[in-house]
Short mmCIF file of C-alpha atoms and ligand atoms in Angstrom, two decimals:
data_model
loop_
_atom_site.label_atom_id
_atom_site.label_comp_id
_atom_site.label_asym_id
_atom_site.label_seq_id
_atom_site.Cartn_x
_atom_site.Cartn_y
_atom_site.Cartn_z
CA MET A 1 104.25 196.47 -136.22
CA GLU A 2 101.17 197.10 -134.01
CA ASN A 3 97.60 197.84 -134.39
CA LYS A 4 97.34 201.57 -134.58
CA GLU A 5 94.29 202.83 -132.59
CA ILE A 6 92.30 205.51 -134.09
CA GLU A 7 90.25 206.72 -131.18
CA LEU A 8 86.82 208.64 -131.53
CA GLU A 9 86.74 211.62 -128.90
CA PHE A 10 83.65 211.25 -126.51
CA SER A 11 81.71 213.77 -124.53
CA ILE A 12 78.18 214.35 -123.12
CA LYS A 13 75.69 217.08 -123.59
CA SER A 14 72.07 217.97 -122.57
CA GLY A 15 69.87 220.32 -124.74
CA ALA A 16 67.51 220.18 -127.44
CA PRO A 17 68.62 217.87 -130.23
CA GLU A 18 67.23 220.58 -133.00
CA LYS A 19 69.55 223.00 -131.50
CA GLN A 20 72.65 220.87 -131.82
CA ARG A 21 75.00 222.57 -134.51
CA THR A 22 76.84 219.45 -135.55
CA ALA A 23 77.15 217.51 -138.47
CA CYS A 24 74.84 214.88 -137.85
CA VAL A 25 71.95 214.07 -134.89
CA VAL A 26 71.19 210.55 -134.38
CA VAL A 27 67.62 209.78 -133.25
CA GLY A 28 66.04 206.46 -132.81
CA VAL A 29 62.66 205.14 -134.08
CA PHE A 30 60.94 202.17 -132.56
CA GLU A 31 58.88 199.65 -134.58
CA SER A 32 56.43 200.49 -136.21
CA ARG A 33 57.03 204.19 -136.78
CA LYS A 34 57.03 205.46 -133.21
CA LEU A 35 59.36 208.39 -132.42
CA SER A 36 61.79 208.22 -129.58
CA ALA A 37 61.45 211.35 -127.34
CA PRO A 38 64.38 213.39 -129.11
CA ALA A 39 63.01 212.28 -132.55
CA ILE A 40 59.46 213.91 -131.47
CA ASP A 41 61.54 216.97 -130.71
CA ILE A 42 63.21 217.13 -134.20
CA ASP A 43 59.54 216.28 -135.79
CA ARG A 44 58.00 219.23 -133.97
CA ALA A 45 60.66 221.61 -134.88
CA SER A 46 60.62 220.48 -138.31
CA ASP A 47 56.75 220.91 -138.76
CA GLY A 48 56.29 216.93 -138.94
CA TYR A 49 59.03 216.43 -141.43
CA LEU A 50 59.96 212.99 -139.51
CA SER A 51 56.48 211.79 -139.48
CA ASP A 52 55.89 212.50 -143.22
CA ILE A 53 58.98 210.30 -144.16
CA LEU A 54 57.79 207.56 -141.95
CA ARG A 55 54.30 207.60 -143.35
CA GLY A 56 55.87 207.46 -146.82
CA GLY A 57 57.25 204.17 -145.77
CA ASP A 58 60.96 205.15 -145.98
CA MET A 59 61.53 203.59 -142.37
CA GLU A 60 59.77 201.16 -140.01
CA GLY A 61 62.00 201.04 -137.08
CA LYS A 62 63.21 197.75 -137.49
CA ALA A 63 66.28 196.91 -135.46
CA GLY A 64 69.39 197.56 -137.44
CA SER A 65 67.82 199.68 -140.17
CA THR A 66 69.04 203.43 -140.63
CA LEU A 67 68.00 206.25 -142.79
CA LEU A 68 69.98 209.18 -143.29
CA LEU A 69 68.21 212.72 -144.14
CA HIS A 70 69.71 215.92 -145.26
CA LYS A 71 68.56 219.44 -144.94
CA VAL A 72 65.74 218.79 -142.44
CA PRO A 73 63.79 222.19 -142.31
CA ASN A 74 64.65 224.42 -138.93
CA ILE A 75 67.33 221.91 -137.56
CA LEU A 76 70.83 223.31 -137.07
CA ALA A 77 72.57 220.19 -137.79
CA ASP A 78 73.32 219.24 -141.26
CA ARG A 79 71.78 215.82 -141.12
CA ILE A 80 69.64 213.50 -139.24
CA LEU A 81 70.27 209.96 -138.89
CA LEU A 82 67.13 207.87 -138.16
CA VAL A 83 68.09 204.51 -136.38
CA GLY A 84 65.62 201.60 -136.00
CA LEU A 85 65.26 200.58 -132.41
CA GLY A 86 62.72 197.44 -132.83
CA LYS A 87 59.97 197.01 -130.76
CA GLU A 88 59.65 199.32 -127.68
CA ARG A 89 58.76 196.50 -125.52
CA GLU A 90 61.75 194.57 -126.31
CA PHE A 91 64.30 197.56 -126.29
CA HIS A 92 66.39 195.98 -123.47
CA GLU A 93 70.32 195.88 -123.19
CA LYS A 94 70.92 193.99 -126.37
CA ALA A 95 68.79 196.03 -128.49
CA TYR A 96 70.31 199.27 -126.78
CA CYS A 97 74.09 198.36 -127.44
CA ASP A 98 72.99 197.21 -131.32
CA ALA A 99 71.37 200.56 -132.06
CA ILE A 100 74.43 202.29 -130.90
CA ALA A 101 76.74 199.95 -132.89
CA SER A 102 74.63 200.59 -135.89
CA ALA A 103 74.53 204.22 -135.58
CA VAL A 104 78.07 204.63 -135.17
CA LYS A 105 78.98 202.23 -138.29
CA THR A 106 76.67 204.13 -140.28
CA LEU A 107 78.39 207.57 -139.38
CA ARG A 108 81.70 206.06 -140.11
CA ASP A 109 80.57 205.03 -143.66
CA THR A 110 78.74 208.33 -144.44
CA GLY A 111 81.18 211.29 -143.87
CA SER A 112 80.14 213.17 -140.79
CA MET A 113 83.03 214.69 -138.73
CA GLU A 114 81.11 214.95 -135.69
CA ALA A 115 77.82 213.68 -134.43
CA ALA A 116 75.35 214.02 -131.47
CA ILE A 117 73.77 210.59 -130.73
CA THR A 118 70.41 210.81 -128.62
CA LEU A 119 69.85 207.19 -128.22
CA SER A 120 71.90 207.28 -124.95
CA GLU A 121 68.49 209.41 -123.96
CA ILE A 122 66.32 206.48 -124.32
CA PRO A 123 65.43 204.73 -121.02
CA VAL A 124 66.49 200.82 -120.82
CA ARG A 125 64.47 199.20 -118.14
CA LYS A 126 66.56 198.92 -114.67
CA ARG A 127 69.37 200.83 -115.91
CA ASP A 128 70.53 204.45 -115.24
CA VAL A 129 72.01 207.26 -117.06
CA THR A 130 75.52 206.10 -115.84
CA TRP A 131 74.94 202.73 -117.62
CA ASN A 132 73.39 204.31 -120.52
CA VAL A 133 76.48 206.42 -121.29
CA GLU A 134 79.02 203.82 -120.25
CA GLN A 135 77.66 201.16 -122.69
CA ALA A 136 77.32 203.53 -125.50
CA VAL A 137 81.18 204.50 -125.02
CA ILE A 138 81.89 200.80 -125.17
CA SER A 139 79.66 199.86 -128.01
CA ALA A 140 80.88 202.74 -130.08
CA HIS A 141 84.33 201.74 -129.60
CA ALA A 142 83.85 198.26 -130.35
CA ALA A 143 81.83 199.15 -133.58
CA LEU A 144 84.96 200.92 -134.78
CA TYR A 145 87.55 198.23 -133.68
CA ARG A 146 89.59 197.03 -136.44
CA PHE A 147 92.58 194.60 -136.52
CA ASP A 148 93.79 195.05 -140.03
CA HIS A 149 97.76 195.88 -140.01
CA LEU A 150 98.62 192.38 -140.91
CA LYS A 151 97.13 192.62 -144.36
CA SER A 152 99.42 194.06 -146.90
CA LYS A 153 96.66 196.49 -147.86
CA PRO A 154 94.80 197.73 -144.83
CA ASN A 155 91.19 198.17 -145.13
CA GLU A 156 90.09 201.56 -146.55
CA THR A 157 90.53 204.04 -143.87
CA ARG A 158 88.28 206.86 -144.92
CA ARG A 159 86.72 207.73 -141.79
CA PRO A 160 86.18 211.38 -140.92
CA LEU A 161 84.20 210.47 -137.89
CA LYS A 162 86.10 212.02 -135.03
CA ARG A 163 83.74 213.35 -132.37
CA VAL A 164 80.93 211.79 -130.83
CA ILE A 165 78.69 213.60 -128.42
CA PHE A 166 76.07 211.43 -126.42
CA ALA A 167 73.18 213.23 -125.13
CA VAL A 168 71.66 212.96 -121.77
CA SER A 169 67.69 214.49 -121.27
CA ARG A 170 68.41 216.67 -118.43
CA ARG A 171 71.28 219.12 -117.21
CA GLY A 172 71.14 217.51 -113.76
CA GLU A 173 71.85 214.08 -115.40
CA LEU A 174 75.39 215.42 -116.68
CA LYS A 175 77.15 214.46 -113.61
CA TYR A 176 75.99 210.85 -113.89
CA GLY A 177 76.83 210.83 -117.64
CA GLU A 178 80.51 211.97 -116.80
CA VAL A 179 80.92 208.90 -114.44
CA GLY A 180 79.83 206.70 -117.30
CA LEU A 181 81.94 208.31 -120.03
CA ALA A 182 84.83 208.00 -117.70
CA HIS A 183 84.31 204.34 -116.66
CA GLY A 184 83.29 203.45 -120.42
CA LEU A 185 86.35 204.75 -121.92
CA ALA A 186 88.78 203.20 -119.49
CA ILE A 187 86.73 199.81 -120.29
CA ALA A 188 86.84 200.34 -123.74
CA ARG A 189 90.45 200.95 -123.85
CA GLY A 190 91.10 198.01 -121.71
CA ILE A 191 88.97 195.64 -123.91
CA GLY A 192 90.75 197.10 -127.05
CA LEU A 193 94.14 196.18 -125.75
CA ALA A 194 92.76 192.45 -124.70
CA LYS A 195 91.44 192.20 -128.24
CA ASP A 196 94.66 193.35 -129.97
CA LEU A 197 96.56 190.56 -127.79
CA GLY A 198 94.10 188.05 -128.62
CA ASN A 199 94.02 188.61 -132.27
CA THR A 200 97.71 188.61 -132.76
CA PRO A 201 98.86 185.47 -134.03
CA SER A 202 100.87 182.90 -131.87
CA ASN A 203 104.08 183.18 -134.35
CA ILE A 204 104.08 186.86 -133.07
CA CYS A 205 102.22 186.66 -129.56
CA THR A 206 104.65 184.59 -127.76
CA PRO A 207 105.26 184.38 -124.02
CA GLU A 208 108.12 186.72 -124.36
CA TYR A 209 105.89 189.25 -126.47
CA LEU A 210 103.02 188.98 -123.81
CA ALA A 211 105.83 189.82 -121.06
CA GLY A 212 107.06 192.70 -122.97
CA GLN A 213 103.42 194.04 -123.42
CA ALA A 214 102.93 193.83 -119.59
CA GLN A 215 106.19 195.70 -119.03
CA LYS A 216 105.19 198.19 -121.44
CA LEU A 217 101.92 198.71 -119.68
CA ALA A 218 103.80 198.88 -116.46
CA LYS A 219 106.01 201.54 -117.60
CA ALA A 220 103.02 203.85 -119.01
CA TYR A 221 100.76 203.41 -115.88
CA GLY A 222 103.53 202.89 -113.08
CA PHE A 223 102.50 199.40 -112.07
CA ARG A 224 105.20 197.22 -110.63
CA SER A 225 106.14 194.26 -112.82
CA GLU A 226 108.04 191.17 -112.55
CA ILE A 227 109.06 188.51 -115.31
CA LEU A 228 109.84 185.27 -114.03
CA ASP A 229 111.81 183.01 -116.42
CA TYR A 230 112.13 179.17 -116.71
CA ALA A 231 114.99 179.21 -113.85
CA ALA A 232 112.86 181.39 -111.61
CA CYS A 233 109.84 179.31 -112.02
CA ASP A 234 112.10 176.30 -111.58
CA LYS A 235 113.47 177.57 -108.24
CA LEU A 236 109.83 178.11 -106.87
CA GLY A 237 108.99 174.45 -107.86
CA MET A 238 106.48 175.11 -110.53
CA GLY A 239 106.82 171.79 -112.08
CA SER A 240 103.43 171.74 -113.32
CA PHE A 241 103.41 174.99 -115.18
CA LEU A 242 106.97 174.35 -116.68
CA SER A 243 106.05 170.79 -117.94
CA VAL A 244 103.49 172.15 -120.25
CA GLY A 245 106.15 174.55 -122.16
CA LYS A 246 108.59 171.95 -122.41
CA GLY A 247 107.49 170.90 -126.01
CA SER A 248 107.83 174.46 -127.29
CA ASP A 249 110.85 176.27 -128.45
CA LYS A 250 109.22 179.65 -127.10
CA PRO A 251 110.45 179.66 -123.47
CA PRO A 252 107.90 180.31 -120.81
CA ARG A 253 107.32 183.33 -118.96
CA PHE A 254 105.38 183.84 -115.60
CA ILE A 255 104.38 187.51 -115.55
CA VAL A 256 103.48 189.59 -112.48
CA LEU A 257 101.88 192.78 -112.51
CA LYS A 258 101.26 194.93 -109.31
CA HIS A 259 99.03 198.00 -109.00
CA GLU A 260 99.38 199.59 -105.69
CA GLY A 261 96.51 202.03 -105.52
CA GLY A 262 95.38 201.00 -102.21
CA ALA A 263 96.63 201.51 -98.54
CA LYS A 264 99.89 199.89 -97.70
CA GLY A 265 99.24 196.72 -96.39
CA GLU A 266 95.95 196.18 -97.65
CA LYS A 267 95.02 192.83 -99.04
CA PRO A 268 95.10 192.88 -102.58
CA VAL A 269 92.77 191.20 -105.46
CA VAL A 270 94.76 188.69 -107.42
CA LEU A 271 93.56 188.16 -111.18
CA VAL A 272 95.13 185.13 -112.66
CA GLY A 273 94.94 184.63 -116.48
CA LYS A 274 95.65 181.56 -118.49
CA ALA A 275 98.02 182.68 -121.41
CA VAL A 276 98.91 179.47 -123.45
CA THR A 277 99.78 181.57 -126.58
CA PHE A 278 99.09 178.45 -128.74
CA ASP A 279 97.47 175.18 -127.76
CA ALA A 280 98.02 172.39 -129.96
CA GLY A 281 97.22 169.88 -127.52
CA GLY A 282 100.84 168.75 -127.09
CA ILE A 283 101.36 164.79 -127.67
CA SER A 284 97.51 164.51 -127.24
CA LEU A 285 97.42 166.46 -130.50
CA LYS A 286 94.21 168.14 -131.20
CA PRO A 287 92.43 167.56 -134.62
CA PRO A 288 93.01 169.97 -137.44
CA ALA A 289 89.47 171.59 -137.42
CA GLU A 290 89.54 174.92 -135.52
CA MET A 291 92.93 174.51 -134.45
CA ASP A 292 93.83 177.78 -135.91
CA GLU A 293 91.68 179.63 -133.07
CA MET A 294 94.07 178.00 -130.33
CA ASN A 295 96.08 181.35 -130.44
CA TYR A 296 93.16 182.71 -128.58
CA ASP A 297 94.03 180.36 -125.70
CA MET A 298 96.11 183.14 -124.00
CA SER A 299 92.90 185.31 -123.87
CA GLY A 300 92.80 184.98 -119.94
CA GLY A 301 96.02 186.60 -119.68
CA GLY A 302 95.36 189.01 -122.19
CA ALA A 303 92.14 189.95 -120.28
CA VAL A 304 94.17 190.52 -117.31
CA ILE A 305 96.57 192.83 -119.14
CA GLY A 306 93.55 194.58 -120.49
CA THR A 307 92.18 194.86 -117.06
CA PHE A 308 95.24 196.37 -115.85
CA ARG A 309 95.01 198.97 -118.65
CA ALA A 310 91.56 200.18 -117.37
CA ILE A 311 92.90 200.10 -113.76
CA GLY A 312 95.63 202.61 -114.75
CA GLU A 313 93.36 204.80 -116.56
CA LEU A 314 90.92 204.87 -113.53
CA GLY A 315 93.70 205.04 -110.90
CA LEU A 316 91.70 202.76 -108.69
CA PRO A 317 92.23 203.05 -104.98
CA LEU A 318 92.85 199.21 -104.93
CA ASN A 319 95.74 196.91 -104.50
CA VAL A 320 95.52 194.51 -107.28
CA VAL A 321 98.09 191.88 -108.52
CA GLY A 322 97.89 190.20 -112.01
CA LEU A 323 99.58 186.68 -112.48
CA ILE A 324 99.88 185.33 -115.91
CA PRO A 325 101.62 182.13 -116.67
CA ALA A 326 102.42 182.24 -120.33
CA CYS A 327 103.82 179.18 -122.33
CA GLU A 328 103.04 177.16 -125.74
CA ASN A 329 101.63 173.75 -125.80
CA MET A 330 103.35 171.80 -128.51
CA PRO A 331 104.06 168.08 -129.27
CA ASP A 332 107.85 167.42 -129.25
CA ALA A 333 110.41 164.95 -128.10
CA ASN A 334 110.83 167.05 -124.85
CA ALA A 335 107.01 167.39 -124.42
CA ASN A 336 104.81 166.18 -121.56
CA LYS A 337 103.47 162.85 -122.60
CA PRO A 338 100.19 161.04 -121.46
CA GLY A 339 100.76 159.14 -118.00
CA ASP A 340 103.76 161.59 -116.86
CA ILE A 341 103.52 162.60 -113.44
CA VAL A 342 104.69 166.24 -112.37
CA THR A 343 104.86 167.78 -108.98
CA SER A 344 103.02 171.07 -108.49
CA MET A 345 104.51 174.06 -106.56
CA SER A 346 101.84 173.09 -103.99
CA GLY A 347 103.56 169.71 -103.47
CA GLN A 348 100.49 167.70 -104.86
CA THR A 349 101.45 165.23 -107.60
CA ILE A 350 99.44 165.22 -111.03
CA GLU A 351 99.30 162.40 -113.49
CA ILE A 352 98.88 163.92 -117.00
CA LEU A 353 96.34 161.51 -118.67
CA ASN A 354 95.86 164.16 -121.45
CA THR A 355 98.48 166.76 -122.22
CA ASP A 356 95.67 168.86 -123.98
CA ALA A 357 94.33 169.35 -120.42
CA GLU A 358 97.15 172.00 -120.01
CA GLY A 359 95.24 175.01 -118.85
CA ARG A 360 94.71 173.66 -115.34
CA LEU A 361 98.45 172.65 -115.05
CA ILE A 362 99.79 176.05 -115.67
CA LEU A 363 96.97 177.71 -113.51
CA CYS A 364 97.47 175.47 -110.42
CA ASP A 365 100.91 176.74 -109.79
CA ALA A 366 99.94 180.30 -110.33
CA LEU A 367 97.25 179.97 -107.80
CA THR A 368 99.84 178.32 -105.22
CA TYR A 369 102.01 181.38 -106.03
CA ALA A 370 99.05 183.70 -105.41
CA GLU A 371 99.14 182.68 -101.49
CA ARG A 372 101.96 184.66 -100.95
CA PHE A 373 100.06 187.79 -101.37
CA ALA A 374 97.54 187.06 -98.77
CA PRO A 375 94.84 187.80 -100.98
CA GLU A 376 91.52 189.19 -100.19
CA ALA A 377 90.04 187.27 -103.08
CA VAL A 378 91.65 185.65 -106.22
CA ILE A 379 89.76 185.33 -109.63
CA ASP A 380 91.16 183.04 -112.29
CA LEU A 381 90.09 183.25 -116.04
CA ALA A 382 90.82 180.88 -118.58
CA THR A 383 89.55 179.63 -121.95
CA LEU A 384 89.78 176.15 -119.86
CA THR A 385 87.45 173.59 -121.85
CA GLY A 386 85.61 172.95 -124.67
CA ALA A 387 82.80 171.26 -122.71
CA CYS A 388 82.27 174.91 -121.07
CA VAL A 389 81.38 176.11 -125.07
CA ILE A 390 78.88 172.83 -125.09
CA ALA A 391 77.14 173.76 -121.99
CA LEU A 392 76.69 177.52 -122.15
CA GLY A 393 77.59 178.59 -125.67
CA ALA A 394 78.83 182.14 -126.28
CA HIS A 395 76.84 184.29 -124.01
CA PRO A 396 77.82 183.79 -120.11
CA SER A 397 81.07 182.85 -118.82
CA ALA A 398 81.00 180.16 -116.38
CA LEU A 399 81.40 180.90 -112.72
CA TYR A 400 82.40 178.61 -110.06
CA SER A 401 83.43 179.81 -106.71
CA ASN A 402 84.44 178.48 -103.11
CA HIS A 403 82.70 181.34 -101.35
CA ASP A 404 79.21 182.36 -101.99
CA PRO A 405 79.51 186.16 -101.27
CA LEU A 406 82.37 186.44 -103.72
CA ALA A 407 80.20 184.37 -106.28
CA ARG A 408 77.31 187.01 -105.67
CA GLU A 409 79.64 190.02 -106.00
CA ILE A 410 80.96 188.69 -109.39
CA GLU A 411 77.30 187.85 -110.54
CA HIS A 412 76.38 191.46 -109.76
CA ALA A 413 79.30 193.17 -111.37
CA ALA A 414 78.87 190.89 -114.33
CA ASP A 415 75.07 191.93 -114.80
CA HIS A 416 75.80 195.47 -114.27
CA ALA A 417 78.74 195.24 -116.81
CA TRP A 418 76.46 193.56 -119.23
CA ASP A 419 79.34 191.00 -119.36
CA ARG A 420 77.37 188.16 -117.89
CA VAL A 421 78.39 184.76 -116.17
CA TRP A 422 76.28 181.83 -115.04
CA ARG A 423 77.11 179.77 -112.02
CA MET A 424 77.98 176.22 -111.98
CA PRO A 425 78.27 173.88 -109.20
CA LEU A 426 81.38 172.84 -107.59
CA TRP A 427 80.01 169.83 -105.72
CA ASP A 428 82.59 167.52 -103.81
CA ASP A 429 80.67 164.76 -105.77
CA TYR A 430 82.56 165.71 -108.80
CA GLN A 431 86.06 165.51 -107.34
CA GLU A 432 85.82 161.61 -107.46
CA GLN A 433 86.23 161.80 -111.24
CA LEU A 434 89.80 163.18 -110.81
CA LYS A 435 91.43 159.97 -108.97
CA SER A 436 94.36 158.58 -109.91
CA SER A 437 95.98 155.41 -108.83
CA LEU A 438 99.29 156.59 -109.08
CA ALA A 439 99.31 160.36 -108.29
CA ASP A 440 97.48 162.75 -106.04
CA MET A 441 95.02 163.44 -108.90
CA ALA A 442 94.73 162.84 -112.53
CA ASN A 443 94.44 166.10 -115.04
CA ILE A 444 91.14 164.92 -116.65
CA GLY A 445 87.82 163.79 -115.10
CA GLY A 446 86.36 161.95 -118.31
CA ARG A 447 83.75 163.19 -120.70
CA PRO A 448 80.82 164.02 -118.21
CA ALA A 449 80.77 167.50 -116.81
CA GLY A 450 83.92 168.50 -118.32
CA SER A 451 84.06 172.26 -117.33
CA ILE A 452 83.12 171.26 -113.71
CA THR A 453 85.87 168.64 -113.23
CA ALA A 454 88.47 171.24 -114.67
CA ALA A 455 86.98 173.71 -111.92
CA CYS A 456 87.34 170.89 -109.21
CA PHE A 457 90.94 170.44 -110.08
CA LEU A 458 91.73 174.10 -109.71
CA SER A 459 89.87 174.07 -106.30
CA ARG A 460 92.34 171.88 -104.86
CA PHE A 461 95.05 174.71 -105.27
CA ALA A 462 92.68 177.43 -104.04
CA LYS A 463 92.11 176.38 -100.61
CA LYS A 464 93.61 178.96 -98.81
CA TYR A 465 91.59 182.04 -99.86
CA HIS A 466 88.19 183.22 -101.37
CA TRP A 467 88.35 182.15 -104.94
CA ALA A 468 86.58 182.32 -108.22
CA HIS A 469 87.01 180.84 -111.41
CA LEU A 470 85.71 181.94 -114.77
CA ASP A 471 85.67 179.49 -117.84
CA ILE A 472 85.69 181.88 -120.62
CA ALA A 473 86.26 179.38 -123.57
CA GLY A 474 82.84 180.47 -125.00
CA THR A 475 82.96 184.14 -124.53
CA ALA A 476 86.42 185.34 -125.16
CA TYR A 477 86.38 185.10 -128.96
CA GLN A 478 84.30 184.32 -131.67
CA GLY A 479 85.58 181.60 -134.06
CA GLY A 480 84.76 180.91 -137.88
CA ARG A 481 85.19 183.62 -140.65
CA GLU A 482 84.09 186.46 -138.23
CA LYS A 483 87.03 185.22 -135.95
CA GLY A 484 87.91 187.67 -133.62
CA SER A 485 88.60 188.21 -129.78
CA THR A 486 85.77 189.95 -127.57
CA GLY A 487 87.95 191.47 -124.93
CA ARG A 488 85.76 189.86 -122.34
CA PRO A 489 85.55 189.51 -119.21
CA VAL A 490 87.65 192.94 -118.98
CA SER A 491 84.25 194.98 -118.43
CA LEU A 492 83.12 192.43 -115.62
CA LEU A 493 86.37 192.48 -114.07
CA VAL A 494 86.73 196.39 -113.84
CA HIS A 495 83.22 196.79 -112.49
CA PHE A 496 84.10 193.99 -109.76
CA LEU A 497 87.11 196.16 -108.79
CA LEU A 498 85.18 199.40 -109.11
CA ASN A 499 82.43 198.12 -106.57
CA ARG A 500 85.56 197.20 -104.45
CA ALA A 501 87.06 200.29 -104.79
CA GLN A 502 83.84 202.23 -103.54
CA LYS A 503 83.11 199.88 -100.51
N1 BES B 1 92.27 175.29 -124.48
C1 BES B 1 91.39 174.33 -124.54
C2 BES B 1 89.87 174.63 -124.31
C3 BES B 1 89.14 175.11 -125.49
C4 BES B 1 88.52 174.41 -126.47
C5 BES B 1 89.15 176.61 -125.43
C6 BES B 1 87.85 174.93 -127.24
C7 BES B 1 88.30 177.11 -126.63
C8 BES B 1 87.59 176.18 -127.52
C9 BES B 1 91.79 173.31 -123.42
O1 BES B 1 93.31 173.60 -123.24
C10 BES B 1 91.52 171.91 -123.70
O2 BES B 1 92.07 171.43 -124.86
N2 BES B 1 90.64 171.26 -122.98
C11 BES B 1 90.39 170.14 -123.25
C12 BES B 1 90.08 169.39 -121.91
C13 BES B 1 90.18 167.68 -122.05
C14 BES B 1 91.27 167.11 -122.89
C15 BES B 1 89.77 167.26 -120.84
C16 BES B 1 89.23 170.14 -123.86
O3 BES B 1 88.19 170.90 -123.75
O4 BES B 1 88.86 169.22 -124.95
MN1 MN B 2 94.33 172.04 -124.30
ZN1 ZN B 3 93.97 175.07 -123.86
#
């Protein structure tokens, strides 16, 4: 059983909104009752119909509010949907994306087959047409995302909306809009796949399942793929990675994906994603509260697979390698025990003081494996620490890097993708917290600066190349009743790769 994707068709258009022959034209209204430029066009053509309605008090323009109008005079569209944009001075990225989402959700619930959305014409400070269209596609796609195939009766699916046209204000902007459309669609599809993988519970989404999904993707887009099983990893000396899965009856898989879009011999970018399909903590068992969310502990790996989907859609002229160590962290007679010492593929030994600090144990061997590709850069993504959630919450991913230009490149891509990061220190001073009297290092650094000491641990395995680490524990999914994957940081990674491809 799979989550069936019902995709919207997107296109772009320029031209007068009053002349759009479509089921619904969506126009924005700022607070208080200030019409956006396309709304002014509709208002003029209809002899002040919108102004009358606003004056009557039906709509203030508050963010999130909507008002559907039928039979607006002199307008070719069947309906006009007014969407509140909030205060014009505060119309930044978030307000823009939220407005697109509320427009699309209202359209879904009101029976139009097709709609022309003019919100994409409204300028957002420091952003251009390409950005507006790309974010509109991503936000619209996200607003309609659902994951209900595991309910015995799926949510009601009366959804006539099939086509969405985003408006740009001038003909000359169409070509920039097209770029945004293509990028947005590829990213949206990548995010959709990452969400599906994240939302699939751990009794279904096992290491083998993830390997199967990667292979399916490889087949669809022509990637090379390689799946290493226990024996193959053992032969490579991945003693740290393999130790984590020992308490589980689900066998581990080390997934390798390769996109060879660049010149032969060109050094690849390597993306490494933590994929613990369920993190019970192992013998250092987690408390029950929120343990149900630990199926999302494979989100790093899911984001790598999602990014590969976007890479395939875009046919990026780059060499990219994806590495996904996948396993399950469970308590069992055979599981890692606190105090055990394992030997990593790098030869460095690790004293496992807490079996719940397993992410770094699987990533370190993947980072060593990455050396064989002589990478241009390595970026790993992991739901690595609860401490990261305490430090930064749900908005930025934590960024660490051993190379300032790489860090800046990622910061830039993150800002452009509106998939933000915040750089954290990786100072030598913190390394001392990882001291062990019996092995080369311990796998935990105590309570202070937990996200930083986890990154410091990884840095010891990433000395041979330019490397960055993203702690996505706070950004990859949302917990609680609105539980669900966000598909982050697929958008950031795709932008990073797009920028590299254009160099
Ligand atoms: N997967 C968790 C990190 C996590 C916690 C992600 C909460 C999302 C929400 C990771 O494997 C873990 O358990 N980390 C420990 C490390 C500690 C034992 C040093 C943590 O953060 O508590
Ligand atoms: Mn853990
Ligand atoms: Zn974990």
